[in-house]
CSV table of C-alpha atoms in Angstrom, one decimal:
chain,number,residue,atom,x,y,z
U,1,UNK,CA,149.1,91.5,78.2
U,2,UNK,CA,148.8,95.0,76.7
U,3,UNK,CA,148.9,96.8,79.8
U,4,UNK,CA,152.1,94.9,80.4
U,5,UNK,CA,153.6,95.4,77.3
U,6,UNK,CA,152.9,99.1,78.1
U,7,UNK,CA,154.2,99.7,81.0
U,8,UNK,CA,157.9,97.7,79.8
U,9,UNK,CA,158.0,100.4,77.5
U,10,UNK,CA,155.4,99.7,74.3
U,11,UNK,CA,154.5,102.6,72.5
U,12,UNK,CA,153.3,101.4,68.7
U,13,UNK,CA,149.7,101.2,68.4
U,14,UNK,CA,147.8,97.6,69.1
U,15,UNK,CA,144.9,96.7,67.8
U,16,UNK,CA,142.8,93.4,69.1
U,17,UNK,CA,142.0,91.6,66.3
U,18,UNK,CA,139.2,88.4,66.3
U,19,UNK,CA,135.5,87.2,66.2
U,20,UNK,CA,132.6,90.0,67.6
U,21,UNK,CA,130.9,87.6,69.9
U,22,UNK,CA,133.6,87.2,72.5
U,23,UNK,CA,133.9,91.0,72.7
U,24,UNK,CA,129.9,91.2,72.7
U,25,UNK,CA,130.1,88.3,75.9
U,26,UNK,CA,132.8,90.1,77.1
U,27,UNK,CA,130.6,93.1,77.7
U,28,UNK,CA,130.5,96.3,75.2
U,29,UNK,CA,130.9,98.9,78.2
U,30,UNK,CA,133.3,96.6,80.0
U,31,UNK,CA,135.5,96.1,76.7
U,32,UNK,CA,135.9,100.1,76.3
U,33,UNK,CA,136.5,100.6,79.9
U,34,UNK,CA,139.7,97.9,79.5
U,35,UNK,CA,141.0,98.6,76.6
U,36,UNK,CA,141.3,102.1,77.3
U,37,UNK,CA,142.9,101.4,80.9
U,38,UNK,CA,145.2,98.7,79.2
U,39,UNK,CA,146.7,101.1,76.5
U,40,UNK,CA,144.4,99.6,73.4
U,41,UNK,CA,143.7,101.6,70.3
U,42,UNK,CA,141.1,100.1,68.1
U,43,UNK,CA,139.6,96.1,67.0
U,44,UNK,CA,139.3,94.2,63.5
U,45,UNK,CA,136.4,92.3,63.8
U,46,UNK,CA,137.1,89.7,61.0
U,47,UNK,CA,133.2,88.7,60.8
U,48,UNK,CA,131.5,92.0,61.5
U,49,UNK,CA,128.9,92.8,58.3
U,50,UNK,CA,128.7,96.4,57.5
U,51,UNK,CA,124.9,96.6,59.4
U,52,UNK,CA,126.7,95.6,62.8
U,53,UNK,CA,129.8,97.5,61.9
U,54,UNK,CA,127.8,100.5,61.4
U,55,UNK,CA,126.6,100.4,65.8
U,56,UNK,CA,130.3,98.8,66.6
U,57,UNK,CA,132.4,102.0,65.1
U,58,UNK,CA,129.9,104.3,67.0
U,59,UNK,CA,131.0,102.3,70.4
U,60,UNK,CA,134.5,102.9,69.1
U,61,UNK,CA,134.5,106.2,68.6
U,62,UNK,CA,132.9,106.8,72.5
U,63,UNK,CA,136.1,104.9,73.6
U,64,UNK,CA,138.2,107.0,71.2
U,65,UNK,CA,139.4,103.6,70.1
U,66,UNK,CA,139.7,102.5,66.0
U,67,UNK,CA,137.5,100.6,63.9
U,68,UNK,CA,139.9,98.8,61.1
U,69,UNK,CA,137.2,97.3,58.3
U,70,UNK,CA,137.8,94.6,55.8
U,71,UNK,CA,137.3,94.4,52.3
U,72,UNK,CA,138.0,90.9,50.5
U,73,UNK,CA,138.0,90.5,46.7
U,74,UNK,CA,134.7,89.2,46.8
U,75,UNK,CA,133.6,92.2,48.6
U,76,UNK,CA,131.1,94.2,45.8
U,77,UNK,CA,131.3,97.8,44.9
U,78,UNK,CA,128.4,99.0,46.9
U,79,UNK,CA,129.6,97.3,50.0
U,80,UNK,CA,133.4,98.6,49.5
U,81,UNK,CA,131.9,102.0,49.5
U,82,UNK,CA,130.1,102.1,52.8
U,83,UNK,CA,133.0,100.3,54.3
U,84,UNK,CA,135.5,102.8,53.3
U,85,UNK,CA,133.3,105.3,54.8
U,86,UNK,CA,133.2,103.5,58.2
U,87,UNK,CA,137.3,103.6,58.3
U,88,UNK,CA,138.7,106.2,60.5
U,89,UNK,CA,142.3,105.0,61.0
U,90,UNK,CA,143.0,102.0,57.4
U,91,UNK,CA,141.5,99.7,55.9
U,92,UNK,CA,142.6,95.8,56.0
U,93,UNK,CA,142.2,94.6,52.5
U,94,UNK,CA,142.1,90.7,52.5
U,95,UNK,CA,144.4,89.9,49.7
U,96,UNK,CA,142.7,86.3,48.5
U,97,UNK,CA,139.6,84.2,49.3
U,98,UNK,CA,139.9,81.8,52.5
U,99,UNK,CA,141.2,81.4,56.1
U,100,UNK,CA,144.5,83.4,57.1
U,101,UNK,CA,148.1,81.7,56.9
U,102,UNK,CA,151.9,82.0,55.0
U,103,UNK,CA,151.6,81.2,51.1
U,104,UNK,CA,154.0,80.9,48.1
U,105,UNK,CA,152.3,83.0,46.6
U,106,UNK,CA,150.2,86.1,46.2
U,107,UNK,CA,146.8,86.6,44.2
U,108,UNK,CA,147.0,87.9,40.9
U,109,UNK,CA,144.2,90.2,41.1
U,110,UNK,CA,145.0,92.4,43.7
U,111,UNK,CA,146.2,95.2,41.6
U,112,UNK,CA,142.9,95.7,40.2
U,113,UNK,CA,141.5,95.1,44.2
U,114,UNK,CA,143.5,97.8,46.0
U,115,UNK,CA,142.7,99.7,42.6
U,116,UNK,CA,139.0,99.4,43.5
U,117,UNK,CA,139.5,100.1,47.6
U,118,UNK,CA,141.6,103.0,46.4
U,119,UNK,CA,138.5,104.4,44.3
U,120,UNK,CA,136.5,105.1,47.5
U,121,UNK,CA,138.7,105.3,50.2
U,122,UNK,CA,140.0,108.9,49.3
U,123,UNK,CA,142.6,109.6,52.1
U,124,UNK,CA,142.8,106.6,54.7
U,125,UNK,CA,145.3,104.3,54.2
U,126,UNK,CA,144.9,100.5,52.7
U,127,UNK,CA,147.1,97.9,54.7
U,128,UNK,CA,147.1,94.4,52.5
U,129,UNK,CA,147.8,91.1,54.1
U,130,UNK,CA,146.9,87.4,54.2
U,131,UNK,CA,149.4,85.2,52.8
U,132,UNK,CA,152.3,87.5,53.3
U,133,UNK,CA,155.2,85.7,54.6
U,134,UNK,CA,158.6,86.2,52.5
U,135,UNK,CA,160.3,89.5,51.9
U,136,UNK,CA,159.8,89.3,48.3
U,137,UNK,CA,155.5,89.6,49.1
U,138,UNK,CA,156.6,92.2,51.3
U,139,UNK,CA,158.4,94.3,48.8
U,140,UNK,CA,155.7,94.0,46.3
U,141,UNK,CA,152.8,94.8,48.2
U,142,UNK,CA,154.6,97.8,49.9
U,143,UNK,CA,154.6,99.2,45.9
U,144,UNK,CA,151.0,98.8,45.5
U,145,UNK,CA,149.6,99.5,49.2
U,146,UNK,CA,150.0,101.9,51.8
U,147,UNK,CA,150.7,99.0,54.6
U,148,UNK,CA,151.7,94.9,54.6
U,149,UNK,CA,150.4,93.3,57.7
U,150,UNK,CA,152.0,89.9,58.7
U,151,UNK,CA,150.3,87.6,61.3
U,152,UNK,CA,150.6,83.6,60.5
U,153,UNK,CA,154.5,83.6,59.6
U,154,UNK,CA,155.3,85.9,63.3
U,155,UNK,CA,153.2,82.8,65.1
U,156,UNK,CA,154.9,80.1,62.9
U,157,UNK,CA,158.2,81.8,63.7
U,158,UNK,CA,157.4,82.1,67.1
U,159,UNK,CA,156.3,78.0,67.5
U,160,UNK,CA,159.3,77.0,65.9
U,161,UNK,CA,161.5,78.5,68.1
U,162,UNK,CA,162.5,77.3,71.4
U,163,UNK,CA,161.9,79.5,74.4
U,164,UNK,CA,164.8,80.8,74.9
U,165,UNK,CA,165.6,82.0,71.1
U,166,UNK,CA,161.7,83.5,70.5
U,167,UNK,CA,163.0,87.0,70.9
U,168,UNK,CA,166.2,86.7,68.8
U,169,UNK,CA,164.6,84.4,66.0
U,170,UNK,CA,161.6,87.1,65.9
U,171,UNK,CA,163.5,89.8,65.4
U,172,UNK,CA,165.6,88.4,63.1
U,173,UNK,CA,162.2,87.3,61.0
U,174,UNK,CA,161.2,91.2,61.3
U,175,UNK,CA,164.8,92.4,59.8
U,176,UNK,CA,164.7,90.1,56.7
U,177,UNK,CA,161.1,90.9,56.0
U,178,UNK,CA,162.1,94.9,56.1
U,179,UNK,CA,165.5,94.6,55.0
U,180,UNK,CA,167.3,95.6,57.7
U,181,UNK,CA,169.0,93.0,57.5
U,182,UNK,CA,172.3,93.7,55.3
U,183,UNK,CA,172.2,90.1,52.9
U,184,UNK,CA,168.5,90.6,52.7
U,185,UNK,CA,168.9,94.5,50.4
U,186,UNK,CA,170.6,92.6,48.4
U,187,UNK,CA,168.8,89.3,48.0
U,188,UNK,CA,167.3,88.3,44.4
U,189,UNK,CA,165.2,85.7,44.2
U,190,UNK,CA,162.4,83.7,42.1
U,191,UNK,CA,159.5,87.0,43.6
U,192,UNK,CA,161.8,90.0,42.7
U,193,UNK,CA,159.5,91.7,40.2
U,194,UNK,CA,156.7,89.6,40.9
U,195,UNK,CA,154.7,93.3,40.9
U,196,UNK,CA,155.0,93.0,36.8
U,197,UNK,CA,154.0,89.4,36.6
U,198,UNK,CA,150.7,90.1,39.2
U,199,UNK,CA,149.8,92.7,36.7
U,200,UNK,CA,150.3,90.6,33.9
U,201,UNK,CA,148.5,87.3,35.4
U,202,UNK,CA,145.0,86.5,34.8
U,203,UNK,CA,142.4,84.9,36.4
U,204,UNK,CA,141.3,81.6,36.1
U,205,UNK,CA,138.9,81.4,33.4
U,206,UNK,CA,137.3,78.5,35.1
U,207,UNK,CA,133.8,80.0,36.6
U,208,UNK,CA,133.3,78.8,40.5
U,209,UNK,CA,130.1,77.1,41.1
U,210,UNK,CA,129.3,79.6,44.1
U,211,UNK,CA,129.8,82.9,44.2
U,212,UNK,CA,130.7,84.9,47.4
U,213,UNK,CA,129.8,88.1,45.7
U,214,UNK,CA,127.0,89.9,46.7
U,215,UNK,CA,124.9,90.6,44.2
U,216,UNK,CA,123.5,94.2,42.7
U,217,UNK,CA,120.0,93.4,44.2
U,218,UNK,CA,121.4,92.4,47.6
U,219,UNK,CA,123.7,95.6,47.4
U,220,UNK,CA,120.4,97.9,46.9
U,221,UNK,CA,118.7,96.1,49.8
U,222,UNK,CA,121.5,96.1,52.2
U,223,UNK,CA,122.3,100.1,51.2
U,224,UNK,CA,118.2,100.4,52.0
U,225,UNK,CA,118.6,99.0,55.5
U,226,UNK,CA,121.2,100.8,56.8
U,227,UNK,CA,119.8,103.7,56.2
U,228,UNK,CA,116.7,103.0,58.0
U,229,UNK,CA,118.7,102.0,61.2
U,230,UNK,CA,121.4,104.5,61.2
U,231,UNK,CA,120.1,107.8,59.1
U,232,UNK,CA,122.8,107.7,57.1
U,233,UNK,CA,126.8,105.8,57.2
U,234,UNK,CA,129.0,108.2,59.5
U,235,UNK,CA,131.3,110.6,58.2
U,236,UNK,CA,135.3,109.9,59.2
């Protein structure tokens, strides 16, 4: 599909984006050899712990191909660290807790996040999404980020057209999201300044009965082990 899209002409950079075990069935060796004869430039590997990520951006870097990590806002300070460090191209910063898709609205907290993800990921860029699916997200974000990916909405946009129209109703999605479209610069709605009210929300103060976040003790261990395997976490 890549290699197609290619040769009709593609030139923005694709990255694959999934689970690690079908690219580990697929074949490490086999993977960089196709991706780099089909016109790919780098993975996110949504389930990829820093200890694997560690060997996986090494195989990347042989296939001059990107390694894109994720940081979610359970992710702990300790872990954010060593996974900024592993970036080489941006970092995907998971804007809530949970499986990908369009909401109505965004997380309160992720002011303070991207604050955090700035704090150690000195020059690399931090691209925000889950969730994102009306312009109004998409002009928020782009104030506090460096990047808004969009996934669920382009395949809901894309199901609910027929086959003929995908193109058309795709692109049209794409212009009101970046406001190309003429109505769209100058649409208000309910989300214009939602920025000031994320800043101004709090949390819930109710306390969840697990926690996702890894603790200080876990950090330490973690920290411990990768050294041991890897010498030390590679430079950009």
């Amino acid at each position: 599909m890549v290699k197609d899209a290619r040769s009709k002409g593609l030139k923005a950079p694709v990255l694959l984006m999934g689970y690690y075990n079908p690219l580990l069935s697929y074949g490490e060796e086999r993977l960089l050899n196709d991706c780099a004869d089909s016109g790919v430039n780098g993975f996110i590997v949504v389930d990829l712990p820093p200890e694997e990520a560690v060997s996986f951006r090494k195989l990347c870097n042989k296939g001059q191909l990107s390694y894109v990590p994720l940081i979610a806002p359970a992710t702990s300070d300790a872990r954010m660290k060593i996974l900024c460090q592993l970036a080489d191209s941006f970092i995907y910063v998971v804007s809530r807790q949970g499986v990908t898709g369009a909401l109505g609205s965004l997380n309160a907290n992720l002011p303070e996040l991207i604050s955090r993800v700035k704090k150690y990921s000195g020059d690399k860029p931090a691209a925000v999404g889950f969730g994102v699916s009306t312009r109004e997200h998409f002009q928020s974000l782009a104030t506090l980020s460096d990047g808004v990916v969009v996934g669920s909405q382009i395949i809901t946009t894309l199901q609910k057209a027929t086959p003929e129209n995908r193109l058309k109703d795709l692109e049209e999605y794409c212009a009101y999201l970046g406001g190309r479209r003429p109505e769209a610069a100058n649409e208000t709605t309910r989300e214009v300044g939602i920025v000031e009210a994320i800043a101004d929300a709090k949390a819930p103060e109710a306390v969840p009965t697990v926690s996702a976040t890894i603790t200080a003790e876990q950090d330490s261990d973690l920290v411990a082990q990768l050294a041991a395997m890897h010498g030390k976490i590679p430079e950009r």
